[in-house]
PDB file of C-alpha atoms in Angstrom:
ATOM      1  CA  MET A   1       0.000   0.000   0.000  1.00  0.00           C
ATOM      2  CA  GLU A   2       2.831   2.392   0.836  1.00  0.00           C
ATOM      3  CA  GLY A   3       4.456   1.751  -2.562  1.00  0.00           C
ATOM      4  CA  ALA A   4       1.180   2.460  -4.376  1.00  0.00           C
ATOM      5  CA  ALA A   5       0.712   5.699  -2.448  1.00  0.00           C
ATOM      6  CA  GLU A   6       4.227   6.815  -3.309  1.00  0.00           C
ATOM      7  CA  ARG A   7       3.666   6.041  -6.997  1.00  0.00           C
ATOM      8  CA  GLY A   8       0.408   7.978  -6.902  1.00  0.00           C
ATOM      9  CA  VAL A   9       2.066  11.045  -5.395  1.00  0.00           C
ATOM     10  CA  LEU A  10       4.851  10.817  -7.977  1.00  0.00           C
ATOM     11  CA  ALA A  11       2.283  10.641 -10.775  1.00  0.00           C
ATOM     12  CA  VAL A  12       0.577  13.767  -9.456  1.00  0.00           C
ATOM     13  CA  LEU A  13       3.873  15.619  -9.382  1.00  0.00           C
ATOM     14  CA  VAL A  14       4.611  14.619 -12.978  1.00  0.00           C
ATOM     15  CA  VAL A  15       1.191  15.772 -14.132  1.00  0.00           C
ATOM     16  CA  LEU A  16       1.521  19.058 -12.275  1.00  0.00           C
ATOM     17  CA  ALA A  17       4.879  19.679 -13.816  1.00  0.00           C
ATOM     18  CA  GLY A  18       3.458  19.047 -17.270  1.00  0.00           C
ATOM     19  CA  LEU A  19       0.426  21.264 -16.766  1.00  0.00           C
ATOM     20  CA  ALA A  20       2.326  24.126 -15.220  1.00  0.00           C
ATOM     21  CA  ALA A  21       3.628  25.198 -18.597  1.00  0.00           C
ATOM     22  CA  CYS A  22       0.297  24.796 -20.363  1.00  0.00           C
ATOM     23  CA  GLY A  23      -1.687  27.099 -18.075  1.00  0.00           C
ATOM     24  CA  SER A  24      -5.421  27.045 -17.664  1.00  0.00           C
ATOM     25  CA  GLY A  25      -8.129  29.507 -18.529  1.00  0.00           C
ATOM     26  CA  SER A  26     -10.870  27.897 -16.379  1.00  0.00           C
ATOM     27  CA  GLU A  27     -12.046  29.053 -12.997  1.00  0.00           C
ATOM     28  CA  ILE A  28     -14.028  27.812  -9.996  1.00  0.00           C
ATOM     29  CA  ILE A  29     -17.615  28.958 -10.309  1.00  0.00           C
ATOM     30  CA  GLU A  30     -18.889  27.479  -7.049  1.00  0.00           C
ATOM     31  CA  GLY A  31     -16.830  25.836  -4.355  1.00  0.00           C
ATOM     32  CA  PRO A  32     -17.822  23.028  -1.937  1.00  0.00           C
ATOM     33  CA  LYS A  33     -20.193  23.521   0.977  1.00  0.00           C
ATOM     34  CA  ASN A  34     -19.823  22.571   4.624  1.00  0.00           C
ATOM     35  CA  VAL A  35     -20.696  18.966   5.438  1.00  0.00           C
ATOM     36  CA  THR A  36     -21.508  17.233   8.719  1.00  0.00           C
ATOM     37  CA  ALA A  37     -21.048  13.471   8.629  1.00  0.00           C
ATOM     38  CA  LEU A  38     -21.238  10.563  11.030  1.00  0.00           C
ATOM     39  CA  LYS A  39     -18.127   8.609  11.814  1.00  0.00           C
ATOM     40  CA  GLY A  40     -17.975   5.622   9.481  1.00  0.00           C
ATOM     41  CA  SER A  41     -20.271   7.173   6.874  1.00  0.00           C
ATOM     42  CA  GLU A  42     -19.539   9.003   3.587  1.00  0.00           C
ATOM     43  CA  ALA A  43     -18.986  12.702   3.044  1.00  0.00           C
ATOM     44  CA  ARG A  44     -19.392  14.287  -0.421  1.00  0.00           C
ATOM     45  CA  PHE A  45     -18.101  17.651  -1.655  1.00  0.00           C
ATOM     46  CA  ASN A  46     -18.837  19.253  -5.057  1.00  0.00           C
ATOM     47  CA  CYS A  47     -16.857  21.854  -6.929  1.00  0.00           C
ATOM     48  CA  THR A  48     -18.265  23.523 -10.107  1.00  0.00           C
ATOM     49  CA  ILE A  49     -15.633  24.550 -12.697  1.00  0.00           C
ATOM     50  CA  SER A  50     -15.805  26.330 -16.036  1.00  0.00           C
ATOM     51  CA  GLN A  51     -14.544  24.789 -19.268  1.00  0.00           C
ATOM     52  CA  GLY A  52     -10.880  24.518 -20.146  1.00  0.00           C
ATOM     53  CA  TRP A  53      -9.577  23.103 -16.861  1.00  0.00           C
ATOM     54  CA  LYS A  54      -6.506  20.884 -16.898  1.00  0.00           C
ATOM     55  CA  LEU A  55      -6.074  19.750 -13.285  1.00  0.00           C
ATOM     56  CA  ILE A  56      -8.394  19.740 -10.263  1.00  0.00           C
ATOM     57  CA  MET A  57      -6.923  19.130  -6.811  1.00  0.00           C
ATOM     58  CA  TRP A  58      -8.744  18.221  -3.628  1.00  0.00           C
ATOM     59  CA  ALA A  59      -7.005  18.801  -0.293  1.00  0.00           C
ATOM     60  CA  LEU A  60      -8.060  17.764   3.227  1.00  0.00           C
ATOM     61  CA  ARG A  61      -6.516  19.555   6.181  1.00  0.00           C
ATOM     62  CA  GLY A  62      -3.843  21.042   3.912  1.00  0.00           C
ATOM     63  CA  THR A  63      -2.852  17.780   2.179  1.00  0.00           C
ATOM     64  CA  VAL A  64      -3.779  16.903  -1.413  1.00  0.00           C
ATOM     65  CA  VAL A  65      -5.682  13.612  -1.239  1.00  0.00           C
ATOM     66  CA  LEU A  66      -7.233  13.451  -4.733  1.00  0.00           C
ATOM     67  CA  SER A  67      -6.465  14.891  -8.188  1.00  0.00           C
ATOM     68  CA  MET A  68      -8.417  14.837 -11.474  1.00  0.00           C
ATOM     69  CA  THR A  69      -7.358  15.357 -15.069  1.00  0.00           C
ATOM     70  CA  PRO A  70      -9.509  15.287 -18.216  1.00  0.00           C
ATOM     71  CA  ASN A  71      -8.266  11.711 -18.644  1.00  0.00           C
ATOM     72  CA  GLY A  72      -9.312  10.448 -15.167  1.00  0.00           C
ATOM     73  CA  SER A  73      -8.615  10.535 -11.451  1.00  0.00           C
ATOM     74  CA  ILE A  74      -5.317  10.139  -9.674  1.00  0.00           C
ATOM     75  CA  ILE A  75      -6.106   8.276  -6.449  1.00  0.00           C
ATOM     76  CA  THR A  76      -3.483   8.120  -3.694  1.00  0.00           C
ATOM     77  CA  ASN A  77      -5.778   6.777  -0.924  1.00  0.00           C
ATOM     78  CA  ASP A  78      -8.655   4.362  -1.364  1.00  0.00           C
ATOM     79  CA  ARG A  79     -10.759   6.324   1.128  1.00  0.00           C
ATOM     80  CA  PHE A  80     -10.880   9.263  -1.311  1.00  0.00           C
ATOM     81  CA  THR A  81     -12.586   8.706  -4.669  1.00  0.00           C
ATOM     82  CA  SER A  82     -14.162  10.989  -7.253  1.00  0.00           C
ATOM     83  CA  ALA A  83     -17.203  11.347  -9.471  1.00  0.00           C
ATOM     84  CA  SER A  84     -17.936  13.883 -12.223  1.00  0.00           C
ATOM     85  CA  TYR A  85     -21.009  15.445 -13.825  1.00  0.00           C
ATOM     86  CA  GLN A  86     -21.649  17.808 -16.708  1.00  0.00           C
ATOM     87  CA  GLU A  87     -23.956  20.758 -16.036  1.00  0.00           C
ATOM     88  CA  GLY A  88     -24.421  22.700 -19.233  1.00  0.00           C
ATOM     89  CA  ALA A  89     -21.054  24.098 -20.219  1.00  0.00           C
ATOM     90  CA  ASN A  90     -19.661  23.594 -16.705  1.00  0.00           C
ATOM     91  CA  PHE A  91     -18.019  20.621 -15.100  1.00  0.00           C
ATOM     92  CA  ILE A  92     -18.776  19.358 -11.559  1.00  0.00           C
ATOM     93  CA  SER A  93     -16.088  17.472  -9.701  1.00  0.00           C
ATOM     94  CA  GLU A  94     -17.156  15.494  -6.644  1.00  0.00           C
ATOM     95  CA  MET A  95     -14.842  14.132  -3.971  1.00  0.00           C
ATOM     96  CA  ILE A  96     -16.169  11.281  -1.839  1.00  0.00           C
ATOM     97  CA  ILE A  97     -14.618  10.514   1.551  1.00  0.00           C
ATOM     98  CA  HIS A  98     -15.347   6.942   2.615  1.00  0.00           C
ATOM     99  CA  ASP A  99     -15.380   5.676   6.201  1.00  0.00           C
ATOM    100  CA  VAL A 100     -15.133   9.162   7.684  1.00  0.00           C
ATOM    101  CA  GLN A 101     -12.986   9.368  10.828  1.00  0.00           C
ATOM    102  CA  LEU A 102     -12.757  11.961  13.572  1.00  0.00           C
ATOM    103  CA  SER A 103      -9.279  12.820  12.311  1.00  0.00           C
ATOM    104  CA  ASP A 104     -10.815  13.905   8.979  1.00  0.00           C
ATOM    105  CA  ALA A 105     -12.566  16.875  10.558  1.00  0.00           C
ATOM    106  CA  GLY A 106     -11.151  20.080   9.124  1.00  0.00           C
ATOM    107  CA  GLN A 107     -10.923  22.180   5.997  1.00  0.00           C
ATOM    108  CA  VAL A 108     -11.681  20.745   2.565  1.00  0.00           C
ATOM    109  CA  LYS A 109     -10.355  22.708  -0.443  1.00  0.00           C
ATOM    110  CA  CYS A 110     -10.907  22.485  -4.176  1.00  0.00           C
ATOM    111  CA  SER A 111      -8.331  24.243  -6.366  1.00  0.00           C
ATOM    112  CA  LEU A 112      -7.154  24.495 -10.000  1.00  0.00           C
ATOM    113  CA  GLN A 113      -3.653  24.424 -11.381  1.00  0.00           C
ATOM    114  CA  ASN A 114      -2.381  27.943 -12.164  1.00  0.00           C
ATOM    115  CA  SER A 115      -5.453  29.603 -10.630  1.00  0.00           C
ATOM    116  CA  ASP A 116      -5.471  32.026  -7.729  1.00  0.00           C
ATOM    117  CA  ARG A 117      -9.013  31.182  -6.749  1.00  0.00           C
ATOM    118  CA  ASP A 118     -10.072  28.131  -4.771  1.00  0.00           C
ATOM    119  CA  GLY A 119     -13.173  26.892  -2.961  1.00  0.00           C
ATOM    120  CA  ALA A 120     -13.087  25.834   0.693  1.00  0.00           C
ATOM    121  CA  ALA A 121     -15.520  24.202   3.094  1.00  0.00           C
ATOM    122  CA  PHE A 122     -15.403  22.489   6.468  1.00  0.00           C
ATOM    123  CA  LEU A 123     -15.984  18.854   7.371  1.00  0.00           C
ATOM    124  CA  SER A 124     -17.561  18.203  10.780  1.00  0.00           C
ATOM    125  CA  VAL A 125     -17.546  14.660  12.116  1.00  0.00           C
ATOM    126  CA  GLN A 126     -20.015  13.395  14.676  1.00  0.00           C
ATOM    127  CA  VAL A 127     -19.905  10.141  16.628  1.00  0.00           C
ATOM    128  CA  MET A 128     -23.001   8.159  17.544  1.00  0.00           C
ATOM    129  CA  GLY A 129     -22.271   6.262  20.730  1.00  0.00           C
ATOM    130  CA  ARG A 130     -24.344   3.908  22.848  1.00  0.00           C
ATOM    131  CA  LEU A 131     -27.818   4.550  24.224  1.00  0.00           C
ATOM    132  CA  LEU A 132     -29.164   2.431  27.072  1.00  0.00           C
ATOM    133  CA  ILE A 133     -31.631   2.276  29.964  1.00  0.00           C
ATOM    134  CA  PRO A 134     -29.954   0.401  32.843  1.00  0.00           C
ATOM    135  CA  GLY A 135     -31.997  -2.466  34.225  1.00  0.00           C
ATOM    136  CA  GLY A 136     -34.068  -3.130  31.117  1.00  0.00           C
ATOM    137  CA  SER A 137     -37.777  -3.824  31.692  1.00  0.00           C
ATOM    138  CA  LEU A 138     -39.085  -2.382  34.962  1.00  0.00           C
ATOM    139  CA  VAL A 139     -41.778  -3.289  37.506  1.00  0.00           C
ATOM    140  CA  VAL A 140     -43.280  -0.282  39.279  1.00  0.00           C
ATOM    141  CA  ILE A 141     -46.143   0.366  41.719  1.00  0.00           C
ATOM    142  CA  GLU A 142     -49.318   2.026  40.508  1.00  0.00           C
ATOM    143  CA  ASP A 143     -49.676   5.717  41.447  1.00  0.00           C
ATOM    144  CA  ASN A 144     -46.219   5.685  43.086  1.00  0.00           C
ATOM    145  CA  PRO A 145     -43.671   8.192  41.655  1.00  0.00           C
ATOM    146  CA  CYS A 146     -40.626   6.541  40.088  1.00  0.00           C
ATOM    147  CA  ASN A 147     -37.523   7.550  38.085  1.00  0.00           C
ATOM    148  CA  ILE A 148     -36.154   5.994  34.877  1.00  0.00           C
ATOM    149  CA  THR A 149     -32.636   6.843  33.692  1.00  0.00           C
ATOM    150  CA  CYS A 150     -31.357   6.837  30.103  1.00  0.00           C
ATOM    151  CA  ARG A 151     -27.615   7.127  29.382  1.00  0.00           C
ATOM    152  CA  ALA A 152     -25.919   8.249  26.161  1.00  0.00           C
ATOM    153  CA  LEU A 153     -22.274   7.103  26.205  1.00  0.00           C
ATOM    154  CA  ASN A 154     -19.388   8.213  23.943  1.00  0.00           C
ATOM    155  CA  TRP A 155     -21.279  10.672  21.730  1.00  0.00           C
ATOM    156  CA  THR A 156     -19.636  13.591  19.891  1.00  0.00           C
ATOM    157  CA  PRO A 157     -21.165  16.073  20.237  1.00  0.00           C
ATOM    158  CA  LEU A 158     -23.615  15.251  23.005  1.00  0.00           C
ATOM    159  CA  PRO A 159     -27.100  14.432  21.662  1.00  0.00           C
ATOM    160  CA  ASP A 160     -30.426  15.921  22.632  1.00  0.00           C
ATOM    161  CA  LEU A 161     -32.306  13.414  24.816  1.00  0.00           C
ATOM    162  CA  SER A 162     -36.092  13.222  25.011  1.00  0.00           C
ATOM    163  CA  TRP A 163     -38.756  10.685  26.016  1.00  0.00           C
ATOM    164  CA  GLU A 164     -41.769   9.103  24.344  1.00  0.00           C
ATOM    165  CA  ILE A 165     -44.252   7.832  26.975  1.00  0.00           C
ATOM    166  CA  GLY A 166     -46.526   4.989  25.979  1.00  0.00           C
ATOM    167  CA  VAL A 167     -47.990   4.372  29.418  1.00  0.00           C
ATOM    168  CA  PRO A 168     -50.874   6.168  31.217  1.00  0.00           C
ATOM    169  CA  VAL A 169     -49.489   8.547  33.833  1.00  0.00           C
ATOM    170  CA  SER A 170     -50.790  11.236  36.177  1.00  0.00           C
ATOM    171  CA  HIS A 171     -47.500  13.151  36.016  1.00  0.00           C
ATOM    172  CA  SER A 172     -44.282  13.100  33.974  1.00  0.00           C
ATOM    173  CA  SER A 173     -41.205  15.291  33.535  1.00  0.00           C
ATOM    174  CA  TYR A 174     -37.530  14.822  32.667  1.00  0.00           C
ATOM    175  CA  TYR A 175     -34.184  16.577  32.951  1.00  0.00           C
ATOM    176  CA  SER A 176     -30.629  15.950  31.715  1.00  0.00           C
ATOM    177  CA  ILE A 177     -27.438  15.628  33.753  1.00  0.00           C
ATOM    178  CA  LEU A 178     -23.921  16.162  32.383  1.00  0.00           C
ATOM    179  CA  GLU A 179     -21.091  14.017  33.687  1.00  0.00           C
ATOM    180  CA  PRO A 180     -18.143  16.325  34.494  1.00  0.00           C
ATOM    181  CA  GLU A 181     -15.580  13.537  34.233  1.00  0.00           C
ATOM    182  CA  ASP A 182     -16.898  12.287  30.874  1.00  0.00           C
ATOM    183  CA  LEU A 183     -17.572  15.063  28.347  1.00  0.00           C
ATOM    184  CA  GLN A 184     -18.858  12.548  25.785  1.00  0.00           C
ATOM    185  CA  SER A 185     -21.677  11.190  27.959  1.00  0.00           C
ATOM    186  CA  VAL A 186     -24.969  12.525  29.278  1.00  0.00           C
ATOM    187  CA  GLU A 187     -27.963  11.027  31.052  1.00  0.00           C
ATOM    188  CA  SER A 188     -31.638  11.925  31.200  1.00  0.00           C
ATOM    189  CA  VAL A 189     -33.907  11.172  34.168  1.00  0.00           C
ATOM    190  CA  LEU A 190     -37.622  10.630  33.560  1.00  0.00           C
ATOM    191  CA  ALA A 191     -39.869  11.137  36.596  1.00  0.00           C
ATOM    192  CA  LEU A 192     -43.389   9.788  36.233  1.00  0.00           C
ATOM    193  CA  THR A 193     -46.339   8.444  38.207  1.00  0.00           C
ATOM    194  CA  PRO A 194     -47.625   5.399  36.277  1.00  0.00           C
ATOM    195  CA  GLN A 195     -51.229   4.253  36.239  1.00  0.00           C
ATOM    196  CA  GLY A 196     -51.018   1.288  33.852  1.00  0.00           C
ATOM    197  CA  ASN A 197     -48.769  -0.967  31.766  1.00  0.00           C
ATOM    198  CA  GLY A 198     -46.973   0.278  28.677  1.00  0.00           C
ATOM    199  CA  THR A 199     -43.590   1.331  27.279  1.00  0.00           C
ATOM    200  CA  VAL A 200     -41.247   4.283  27.586  1.00  0.00           C
ATOM    201  CA  THR A 201     -38.723   5.208  24.885  1.00  0.00           C
ATOM    202  CA  CYS A 202     -35.571   7.289  25.255  1.00  0.00           C
ATOM    203  CA  VAL A 203     -34.667   9.172  22.048  1.00  0.00           C
ATOM    204  CA  ALA A 204     -31.250  10.656  21.178  1.00  0.00           C
ATOM    205  CA  GLU A 205     -31.049  13.136  18.276  1.00  0.00           C
ATOM    206  CA  MET A 206     -27.809  14.292  16.678  1.00  0.00           C
ATOM    207  CA  LYS A 207     -27.373  18.030  16.299  1.00  0.00           C
ATOM    208  CA  GLY A 208     -27.023  19.066  12.645  1.00  0.00           C
ATOM    209  CA  LEU A 209     -28.013  15.642  11.306  1.00  0.00           C
ATOM    210  CA  ASP A 210     -31.358  14.014  10.627  1.00  0.00           C
ATOM    211  CA  VAL A 211     -30.229  11.008  12.666  1.00  0.00           C
ATOM    212  CA  ARG A 212     -31.774   9.583  15.797  1.00  0.00           C
ATOM    213  CA  GLU A 213     -31.256   6.580  18.037  1.00  0.00           C
ATOM    214  CA  SER A 214     -33.765   5.184  20.511  1.00  0.00           C
ATOM    215  CA  VAL A 215     -34.125   2.521  23.189  1.00  0.00           C
ATOM    216  CA  THR A 216     -37.437   1.202  24.582  1.00  0.00           C
ATOM    217  CA  VAL A 217     -38.258  -0.596  27.828  1.00  0.00           C
ATOM    218  CA  ARG A 218     -41.527  -2.051  29.067  1.00  0.00           C
ATOM    219  CA  LEU A 219     -43.159  -0.892  32.294  1.00  0.00           C
ATOM    220  CA  THR A 220     -45.216  -3.399  34.248  1.00  0.00           C
ATOM    221  CA  VAL A 221     -47.453  -1.679  36.819  1.00  0.00           C
ATOM    222  CA  VAL A 222     -48.542  -3.629  39.898  1.00  0.00           C
ATOM    223  CA  GLN A 223     -50.990  -2.825  42.680  1.00  0.00           C
ATOM    224  CA  PRO A 224     -49.676  -1.652  46.074  1.00  0.00           C
ATOM    225  CA  PRO A 225     -49.209  -4.625  48.484  1.00  0.00           C
ATOM    226  CA  LEU A 226     -52.351  -5.275  50.635  1.00  0.00           C
ATOM    227  CA  GLU A 227     -51.954  -5.856  54.426  1.00  0.00           C
ATOM    228  CA  SER A 228     -53.804  -8.729  56.144  1.00  0.00           C
ATOM    229  CA  SER A 229     -56.211  -8.155  59.036  1.00  0.00           C
ATOM    230  CA  TYR A 230     -53.799 -10.036  61.290  1.00  0.00           C
ATOM    231  CA  GLN A 231     -51.027  -7.582  60.477  1.00  0.00           C
ATOM    232  CA  SER A 232     -53.400  -4.715  61.115  1.00  0.00           C
ATOM    233  CA  GLU A 233     -54.316  -6.114  64.557  1.00  0.00           C
ATOM    234  CA  ILE A 234     -50.645  -6.567  65.421  1.00  0.00           C
ATOM    235  CA  ARG A 235     -50.008  -2.961  64.497  1.00  0.00           C
ATOM    236  CA  LYS A 236     -52.960  -1.770  66.618  1.00  0.00           C
ATOM    237  CA  SER A 237     -51.787  -3.835  69.598  1.00  0.00           C
ATOM    238  CA  ALA A 238     -48.320  -2.388  69.309  1.00  0.00           C
ATOM    239  CA  THR A 239     -49.794   1.115  69.200  1.00  0.00           C
ATOM    240  CA  MET A 240     -51.947   0.503  72.320  1.00  0.00           C
ATOM    241  CA  LYS A 241     -49.016  -1.013  74.207  1.00  0.00           C
ATOM    242  CA  THR A 242     -46.887   1.991  73.366  1.00  0.00           C
ATOM    243  CA  SER A 243     -49.630   4.309  74.675  1.00  0.00           C
ATOM    244  CA  LYS A 244     -49.941   2.329  77.943  1.00  0.00           C
ATOM    245  CA  ASP A 245     -46.193   2.304  78.447  1.00  0.00           C
ATOM    246  CA  THR A 246     -46.123   6.035  77.959  1.00  0.00           C
ATOM    247  CA  LEU A 247     -48.934   6.539  80.508  1.00  0.00           C
ATOM    248  CA  GLY A 248     -47.229   4.251  83.061  1.00  0.00           C
ATOM    249  CA  THR A 249     -43.999   6.143  82.669  1.00  0.00           C
ATOM    250  CA  LYS A 250     -45.800   9.401  83.429  1.00  0.00           C
ATOM    251  CA  LEU A 251     -47.399   7.902  86.592  1.00  0.00           C
ATOM    252  CA  GLU A 252     -44.130   6.474  87.856  1.00  0.00           C
ATOM    253  CA  SER A 253     -42.377   9.747  87.390  1.00  0.00           C
ATOM    254  CA  GLY A 254     -44.044  10.957  90.691  1.00  0.00           C
ATOM    255  CA  ASN A 255     -45.974  13.996  89.618  1.00  0.00           C
ATOM    256  CA  GLU A 256     -46.674  16.192  92.655  1.00  0.00           C
ATOM    257  CA  ASN A 257     -50.259  16.399  93.931  1.00  0.00           C
ATOM    258  CA  TYR A 258     -50.665  20.026  94.874  1.00  0.00           C
ATOM    259  CA  GLY A 259     -54.056  19.402  96.550  1.00  0.00           C
ATOM    260  CA  TYR A 260     -52.610  17.214  99.349  1.00  0.00           C
ATOM    261  CA  HIS A 261     -51.391  18.748 102.679  1.00  0.00           C
ATOM    262  CA  SER A 262     -49.723  16.528 105.265  1.00  0.00           C
ATOM    263  CA  GLU A 263     -49.577  17.153 109.031  1.00  0.00           C
ATOM    264  CA  PRO A 264     -46.149  18.317 110.198  1.00  0.00           C
ATOM    265  CA  ALA A 265     -44.559  15.228 111.723  1.00  0.00           C
ATOM    266  CA  SER A 266     -42.035  17.170 113.760  1.00  0.00           C
ATOM    267  CA  LEU A 267     -44.715  18.887 115.888  1.00  0.00           C
ATOM    268  CA  HIS A 268     -46.571  15.631 116.470  1.00  0.00           C
ATOM    269  CA  ASP A 269     -43.396  13.882 117.579  1.00  0.00           C
ATOM    270  CA  LYS A 270     -42.477  16.643 119.988  1.00  0.00           C
ATOM    271  CA  SER A 271     -45.952  16.533 121.540  1.00  0.00           C
ATOM    272  CA  SER A 272     -45.669  12.771 122.107  1.00  0.00           C
ATOM    273  CA  GLU A 273     -42.244  13.066 123.664  1.00  0.00           C
ATOM    274  CA  ALA A 274     -43.446  15.821 125.976  1.00  0.00           C
ATOM    275  CA  SER A 275     -46.275  13.688 127.377  1.00  0.00           C
ATOM    276  CA  VAL A 276     -43.989  10.818 128.409  1.00  0.00           C
ATOM    277  CA  PRO A 277     -42.145  12.671 131.195  1.00  0.00           C
ATOM    278  CA  GLU A 278     -45.493  13.737 132.632  1.00  0.00           C
ATOM    279  CA  GLN A 279     -46.578  10.136 133.102  1.00  0.00           C
ATOM    280  CA  ARG A 280     -43.246   9.110 134.608  1.00  0.00           C
ATOM    281  CA  SER A 281     -43.295  11.981 137.053  1.00  0.00           C
ATOM    282  CA  SER A 282     -46.721  10.956 138.364  1.00  0.00           C
ATOM    283  CA  ARG A 283     -45.611   7.372 138.923  1.00  0.00           C
ATOM    284  CA  GLN A 284     -42.159   8.058 140.393  1.00  0.00           C
ATOM    285  CA  PRO A 285     -42.226  11.534 141.884  1.00  0.00           C
ATOM    286  CA  HIS A 286     -39.298  10.753 144.186  1.00  0.00           C
ATOM    287  CA  GLN A 287     -36.874  10.457 141.188  1.00  0.00           C
ATOM    288  CA  GLU A 288     -37.755  13.742 139.579  1.00  0.00           C
ATOM    289  CA  SER A 289     -35.364  15.735 141.724  1.00  0.00           C
ATOM    290  CA  ASN A 290     -32.474  13.589 140.617  1.00  0.00           C
ATOM    291  CA  HIS A 291     -33.166  14.189 136.912  1.00  0.00           C
ATOM    292  CA  HIS A 292     -34.410  17.709 137.181  1.00  0.00           C
ATOM    293  CA  GLN A 293     -31.250  19.163 135.596  1.00  0.00           C
ATOM    294  CA  LEU A 294     -30.704  16.436 132.933  1.00  0.00           C
ATOM    295  CA  GLY A 295     -33.778  15.779 130.748  1.00  0.00           C
ATOM    296  CA  PRO A 296     -36.466  17.658 128.952  1.00  0.00           C
ATOM    297  CA  ALA A 297     -38.830  17.027 131.900  1.00  0.00           C
ATOM    298  CA  ASN A 298     -37.221  20.119 133.294  1.00  0.00           C
ATOM    299  CA  HIS A 299     -39.319  22.163 130.865  1.00  0.00           C
ATOM    300  CA  PRO A 300     -43.096  22.465 130.985  1.00  0.00           C
ATOM    301  CA  PRO A 301     -44.532  20.010 128.402  1.00  0.00           C
ATOM    302  CA  VAL A 302     -46.435  21.730 125.649  1.00  0.00           C
ATOM    303  CA  SER A 303     -48.773  20.095 123.094  1.00  0.00           C
ATOM    304  CA  PHE A 304     -50.495  21.555 120.019  1.00  0.00           C
ATOM    305  CA  ASN A 305     -53.927  20.664 118.757  1.00  0.00           C
ATOM    306  CA  MET A 306     -53.729  20.872 114.933  1.00  0.00           C
ATOM    307  CA  GLY A 307     -57.527  20.791 114.633  1.00  0.00           C
ATOM    308  CA  SER A 308     -57.931  24.182 116.337  1.00  0.00           C
ATOM    309  CA  PRO A 309     -56.066  27.458 116.052  1.00  0.00           C
ATOM    310  CA  LYS A 310     -55.994  27.708 119.860  1.00  0.00           C
ATOM    311  CA  LYS A 311     -52.788  26.928 121.703  1.00  0.00           C
ATOM    312  CA  VAL A 312     -53.090  24.632 124.724  1.00  0.00           C
ATOM    313  CA  ARG A 313     -50.441  24.412 127.451  1.00  0.00           C
ATOM    314  CA  ASN A 314     -50.309  21.515 129.902  1.00  0.00           C
ATOM    315  CA  VAL A 315     -48.526  22.225 133.158  1.00  0.00           C
ATOM    316  CA  THR A 316     -47.626  19.575 135.727  1.00  0.00           C
ATOM    317  CA  LEU A 317     -47.387  20.700 139.292  1.00  0.00           C
ATOM    318  CA  VAL A 318     -44.849  19.028 141.547  1.00  0.00           C
TER     319      VAL A 318
END
């Protein structure tokens, strides 16, 4: 292949050298137009030339890849071929790029030998990557909101993502999310509330091309799970037990009863102690003089009647 390419380039140089002296009175009437092509597809460029031309050269990104003479084409790379058409008195040269690659993106130029005028256009290359909905077919609950994600991987440029909903819903919306670490991927999230079985389709459309890719998944909608009466009773029992436990905790916490008033124990005790010496003194009066300076019998016993506001004093005479 390398030897054939070298021979082709040499042939072009020989032809150019021969035509340089002959000159050319033709000119480019209309140059090629911009083309956007998918990777792996074909891209075609046309150049309209007046009569009398001797050599037409096609260049891609500054390198001549195809040449044409009145006797035929000079091909140096099998990916670049030519076609020709007659339009009245003018001649149309077409260059065809096969199996377009990302590296082909750039300027395309049509020029004539010994002519100052040329025609230029630009080739844009787009890449259609993968489109998928993770998980495949889905089972969802009726009237319960759910999300479905569609991912477009390795696209250049990023496609426009949209949804076609073939299932009855009470609500639906979607939004796209860019992946900062992967500039060639994007995902779209569909939020919907399904009400029946059906399908949803994620659609990716290429910008500048009438090309679209789609992926469809089926949605199976099921009823919400029903609870048995036994489970309901268990739940009620648990609720009642929780309420009783809460009430018992409040009772055990010892809340103060502000309507209860107790009798002062200290006064009652003192009154009882004061009455004991009085009884002892009546039974054993001869020992009182010995303990007169030691015990509380030394003081007049006093008692208080809590049922009456009156103060009563009991005095024992010796």
